[in-house]
PDB file of C-alpha atoms in Angstrom:
ATOM      1  CA  UNK A 194     -32.737  34.654  -3.567  1.00 64.00           C
ATOM      2  CA  UNK A 195     -32.624  31.191  -4.973  1.00 71.00           C
ATOM      3  CA  UNK A 196     -32.078  28.292  -2.589  1.00 70.00           C
ATOM      4  CA  UNK A 197     -28.791  26.455  -3.048  1.00 68.00           C
ATOM      5  CA  UNK A 198     -28.980  23.517  -5.446  1.00 69.00           C
ATOM      6  CA  UNK A 199     -29.330  20.115  -3.792  1.00 74.00           C
ATOM      7  CA  UNK A 200     -26.056  18.343  -3.199  1.00 74.00           C
ATOM      8  CA  UNK A 201     -25.276  15.226  -5.161  1.00 81.00           C
ATOM      9  CA  UNK A 202     -25.292  11.979  -3.248  1.00 79.00           C
ATOM     10  CA  UNK A 203     -21.683  11.084  -4.105  1.00 77.00           C
ATOM     11  CA  UNK A 204     -20.533  14.508  -2.878  1.00 78.00           C
ATOM     12  CA  UNK A 205     -22.287  13.814   0.418  1.00 77.00           C
ATOM     13  CA  UNK A 206     -20.496  10.438   0.571  1.00 77.00           C
ATOM     14  CA  UNK A 207     -17.130  12.176   0.089  1.00 74.00           C
ATOM     15  CA  UNK A 208     -17.917  14.723   2.811  1.00 75.00           C
ATOM     16  CA  UNK A 209     -19.024  11.974   5.186  1.00 74.00           C
ATOM     17  CA  UNK A 210     -15.818  10.078   4.566  1.00 65.00           C
ATOM     18  CA  UNK A 211     -13.799  13.229   5.360  1.00 65.00           C
ATOM     19  CA  UNK A 212     -15.583  13.424   8.715  1.00 65.00           C
ATOM     20  CA  UNK A 213     -14.637   9.798   9.458  1.00 67.00           C
ATOM     21  CA  UNK A 214     -10.823   9.642   9.425  1.00 66.00           C
ATOM     22  CA  UNK A 215     -10.659   5.899  10.109  1.00 77.00           C
ATOM     23  CA  UNK A 216     -11.118   5.198   6.384  1.00 77.00           C
ATOM     24  CA  UNK A 217      -8.156   5.500   4.039  1.00 81.00           C
ATOM     25  CA  UNK A 218      -8.270   7.374   0.749  1.00 82.00           C
ATOM     26  CA  UNK A 219      -8.162   4.091  -1.179  1.00 88.00           C
ATOM     27  CA  UNK A 220     -11.112   2.746   0.816  1.00 86.00           C
ATOM     28  CA  UNK A 221     -13.031   5.915  -0.011  1.00 84.00           C
ATOM     29  CA  UNK A 222     -12.376   5.441  -3.720  1.00 88.00           C
ATOM     30  CA  UNK A 223     -13.393   1.784  -3.584  1.00 91.00           C
ATOM     31  CA  UNK A 224     -16.574   2.531  -1.642  1.00 90.00           C
ATOM     32  CA  UNK A 225     -17.500   5.314  -4.081  1.00 90.00           C
ATOM     33  CA  UNK A 226     -17.051   2.908  -6.969  1.00 94.00           C
ATOM     34  CA  UNK A 227     -19.276   0.258  -5.358  1.00 95.00           C
ATOM     35  CA  UNK A 228     -21.928   2.851  -4.490  1.00 93.00           C
ATOM     36  CA  UNK A 229     -21.936   4.062  -8.109  1.00 93.00           C
ATOM     37  CA  UNK A 230     -22.333   0.492  -9.344  1.00 96.00           C
ATOM     38  CA  UNK A 231     -25.176  -0.099  -6.888  1.00 95.00           C
ATOM     39  CA  UNK A 232     -26.995   3.038  -8.039  1.00 93.00           C
ATOM     40  CA  UNK A 233     -26.458   2.290 -11.728  1.00 94.00           C
ATOM     41  CA  UNK A 234     -27.658  -1.284 -11.254  1.00 96.00           C
ATOM     42  CA  UNK A 235     -30.962   0.122  -9.986  1.00 94.00           C
ATOM     43  CA  UNK A 236     -31.240   2.784 -12.738  1.00 94.00           C
ATOM     44  CA  UNK A 237     -30.062   5.663 -10.485  1.00 91.00           C
ATOM     45  CA  UNK A 238     -32.893   5.194  -8.031  1.00 93.00           C
ATOM     46  CA  UNK A 239     -32.242   7.045  -4.751  1.00 90.00           C
ATOM     47  CA  UNK A 240     -31.117   4.723  -1.927  1.00 90.00           C
ATOM     48  CA  UNK A 241     -33.828   6.086   0.385  1.00 90.00           C
ATOM     49  CA  UNK A 242     -36.361   4.493  -1.970  1.00 92.00           C
ATOM     50  CA  UNK A 243     -34.576   1.150  -1.832  1.00 91.00           C
ATOM     51  CA  UNK A 244     -34.043  -1.384   0.909  1.00 87.00           C
ATOM     52  CA  UNK A 245     -33.069  -4.949   1.696  1.00 88.00           C
ATOM     53  CA  UNK A 246     -34.507  -6.484  -1.470  1.00 90.00           C
ATOM     54  CA  UNK A 247     -32.496  -4.162  -3.718  1.00 92.00           C
ATOM     55  CA  UNK A 248     -29.307  -4.861  -1.783  1.00 92.00           C
ATOM     56  CA  UNK A 249     -29.926  -8.607  -2.024  1.00 90.00           C
ATOM     57  CA  UNK A 250     -30.588  -8.399  -5.759  1.00 92.00           C
ATOM     58  CA  UNK A 251     -27.379  -6.407  -6.339  1.00 94.00           C
ATOM     59  CA  UNK A 252     -25.245  -8.832  -4.323  1.00 92.00           C
ATOM     60  CA  UNK A 253     -26.872 -11.787  -6.070  1.00 91.00           C
ATOM     61  CA  UNK A 254     -26.114 -10.164  -9.422  1.00 94.00           C
ATOM     62  CA  UNK A 255     -22.457  -9.844  -8.407  1.00 93.00           C
ATOM     63  CA  UNK A 256     -22.223 -13.461  -7.295  1.00 89.00           C
ATOM     64  CA  UNK A 257     -24.218 -15.120 -10.072  1.00 90.00           C
ATOM     65  CA  UNK A 258     -23.851 -12.931 -13.158  1.00 92.00           C
ATOM     66  CA  UNK A 259     -20.438 -11.365 -12.510  1.00 92.00           C
ATOM     67  CA  UNK A 260     -19.003 -14.394 -10.685  1.00 90.00           C
ATOM     68  CA  UNK A 261     -17.064 -12.291  -8.181  1.00 91.00           C
ATOM     69  CA  UNK A 262     -15.200 -13.760  -5.230  1.00 91.00           C
ATOM     70  CA  UNK A 263     -16.737 -13.842  -1.764  1.00 89.00           C
ATOM     71  CA  UNK A 264     -14.316 -11.158  -0.548  1.00 91.00           C
ATOM     72  CA  UNK A 265     -15.333  -8.857  -3.394  1.00 93.00           C
ATOM     73  CA  UNK A 266     -18.991  -9.394  -2.631  1.00 92.00           C
ATOM     74  CA  UNK A 267     -18.358  -8.568   1.037  1.00 91.00           C
ATOM     75  CA  UNK A 268     -16.487  -5.418   0.032  1.00 93.00           C
ATOM     76  CA  UNK A 269     -19.490  -4.284  -2.012  1.00 94.00           C
ATOM     77  CA  UNK A 270     -21.766  -5.007   0.946  1.00 92.00           C
ATOM     78  CA  UNK A 271     -19.517  -2.955   3.253  1.00 90.00           C
ATOM     79  CA  UNK A 272     -19.703  -0.005   0.847  1.00 91.00           C
ATOM     80  CA  UNK A 273     -23.495  -0.197   0.691  1.00 92.00           C
ATOM     81  CA  UNK A 274     -23.740  -0.476   4.475  1.00 90.00           C
ATOM     82  CA  UNK A 275     -21.494   2.591   4.758  1.00 89.00           C
ATOM     83  CA  UNK A 276     -23.867   4.459   2.440  1.00 90.00           C
ATOM     84  CA  UNK A 277     -26.925   3.603   4.508  1.00 90.00           C
ATOM     85  CA  UNK A 278     -25.454   3.862   8.025  1.00 87.00           C
ATOM     86  CA  UNK A 279     -22.976   6.717   7.812  1.00 86.00           C
ATOM     87  CA  UNK A 280     -24.240   8.849   4.935  1.00 87.00           C
ATOM     88  CA  UNK A 281     -28.023   8.444   4.973  1.00 88.00           C
ATOM     89  CA  UNK A 282     -28.256   7.593   8.707  1.00 88.00           C
ATOM     90  CA  UNK A 283     -30.621   4.716   7.933  1.00 88.00           C
ATOM     91  CA  UNK A 284     -30.136   1.630  10.074  1.00 86.00           C
ATOM     92  CA  UNK A 285     -30.809  -1.604   8.257  1.00 81.00           C
ATOM     93  CA  UNK A 286     -31.946  -4.432  10.485  1.00 78.00           C
ATOM     94  CA  UNK A 287     -28.655  -6.322  10.850  1.00 73.00           C
ATOM     95  CA  UNK A 288     -28.573  -6.974   7.122  1.00 71.00           C
ATOM     96  CA  UNK A 289     -24.796  -7.385   7.076  1.00 63.00           C
ATOM     97  CA  UNK A 290     -24.888 -10.404   9.348  1.00 61.00           C
ATOM     98  CA  UNK A 291     -26.838 -12.672   7.033  1.00 60.00           C
ATOM     99  CA  UNK A 292     -25.839 -11.297   3.629  1.00 69.00           C
ATOM    100  CA  UNK A 293     -22.110 -11.870   4.054  1.00 74.00           C
ATOM    101  CA  UNK A 294     -20.664 -14.208   1.475  1.00 72.00           C
ATOM    102  CA  UNK A 295     -18.716 -17.186   2.735  1.00 72.00           C
ATOM    103  CA  UNK A 296     -15.553 -18.262   0.985  1.00 69.00           C
ATOM    104  CA  UNK A 297     -15.167 -21.743  -0.370  1.00 64.00           C
ATOM    105  CA  UNK A 298     -13.333 -24.318   1.644  1.00 65.00           C
ATOM    106  CA  UNK A 299     -10.187 -25.499  -0.029  1.00 67.00           C
ATOM    107  CA  UNK A 300     -10.592 -28.826  -1.682  1.00 63.00           C
ATOM    108  CA  UNK A 301      -7.667 -31.229  -1.809  1.00 64.00           C
ATOM    109  CA  UNK A 302      -5.621 -31.189  -4.957  1.00 66.00           C
ATOM    110  CA  UNK A 303      -6.232 -34.193  -7.155  1.00 66.00           C
ATOM    111  CA  UNK A 304      -3.042 -35.852  -8.284  1.00 59.00           C
ATOM    112  CA  UNK A 305      -2.452 -36.401 -11.948  1.00 64.00           C
ATOM    113  CA  UNK A 306      -2.120 -39.942 -13.225  1.00 63.00           C
ATOM    114  CA  UNK A 307       1.641 -39.537 -13.685  1.00 63.00           C
ATOM    115  CA  UNK A 308       2.206 -38.252 -10.145  1.00 59.00           C
ATOM    116  CA  UNK A 309      -0.070 -40.918  -8.713  1.00 58.00           C
ATOM    117  CA  UNK A 310       1.891 -43.651 -10.508  1.00 59.00           C
ATOM    118  CA  UNK A 311       5.194 -42.251  -9.217  1.00 58.00           C
ATOM    119  CA  UNK A 312       3.759 -42.116  -5.709  1.00 56.00           C
ATOM    120  CA  UNK A 313       2.570 -45.724  -5.966  1.00 56.00           C
ATOM    121  CA  UNK A 314       5.984 -46.802  -7.235  1.00 54.00           C
ATOM    122  CA  UNK A 315       7.809 -45.099  -4.355  1.00 55.00           C
ATOM    123  CA  UNK A 316       5.765 -47.105  -1.850  1.00 52.00           C
ATOM    124  CA  UNK A 317       7.043 -50.389  -3.275  1.00 53.00           C
ATOM    125  CA  UNK A 318      10.169 -51.368  -1.440  1.00 51.00           C
ATOM    126  CA  UNK A 319      11.687 -54.766  -0.999  1.00 53.00           C
ATOM    127  CA  UNK A 320      13.974 -56.200   1.614  1.00 49.00           C
ATOM    128  CA  UNK A 321      16.904 -55.556  -0.721  1.00 53.00           C
ATOM    129  CA  UNK A 322      16.116 -51.825  -0.538  1.00 51.00           C
ATOM    130  CA  UNK A 323      16.488 -51.781   3.224  1.00 51.00           C
ATOM    131  CA  UNK A 324      19.661 -51.572   5.259  1.00 54.00           C
ATOM    132  CA  UNK A 325      20.323 -54.580   7.452  1.00 57.00           C
ATOM    133  CA  UNK A 326      18.866 -54.032  10.903  1.00 58.00           C
ATOM    134  CA  UNK A 327      16.891 -50.989   9.763  1.00 57.00           C
ATOM    135  CA  UNK A 328      13.286 -50.978   8.721  1.00 58.00           C
ATOM    136  CA  UNK A 329      13.659 -47.784   6.678  1.00 58.00           C
ATOM    137  CA  UNK A 330      14.551 -48.018   2.990  1.00 56.00           C
ATOM    138  CA  UNK A 331      18.002 -46.834   2.019  1.00 54.00           C
ATOM    139  CA  UNK A 332      18.282 -43.477   0.341  1.00 54.00           C
ATOM    140  CA  UNK A 333      19.837 -43.722  -3.051  1.00 54.00           C
ATOM    141  CA  UNK A 334      21.254 -40.595  -4.595  1.00 55.00           C
ATOM    142  CA  UNK A 335      21.232 -40.500  -8.339  1.00 57.00           C
ATOM    143  CA  UNK A 336      24.063 -38.542  -9.841  1.00 59.00           C
ATOM    144  CA  UNK A 337      23.314 -36.636 -13.002  1.00 59.00           C
ATOM    145  CA  UNK A 338      26.032 -35.971 -15.520  1.00 62.00           C
ATOM    146  CA  UNK A 339      26.904 -32.381 -16.088  1.00 61.00           C
ATOM    147  CA  UNK A 340      28.084 -31.179 -19.457  1.00 58.00           C
TER     148      UNK A 340
END
């Protein structure tokens, strides 16, 4: 009798996901896609033959060449960690802790010249613009004609 053919890696990933019900179907599909991309990036080399350097090079490729967002890069890392930890049962030495991408801090919006001029103009008030006995400027409502 012939021995059964070896199972494909992505089939093993699907079976592993079925054994772990905490992942949704959509997460499974996303992780499979990232694992495929990781394998294709390294010319279909088996993950057992790869390690930290290959993971770093793939994530760097995503960030630099593909210009993906930090969240997308972290999603790819989670998929690769799932492959190594859950499917292949290989523990990487806390690689996820220092390879996580950090999002950019929000920078303040720069005002356009027109808005800046309007803002400067609104700060200019005179004593005539203030109500007697009140330090706040009066509010003037401008009525617009309707057709």
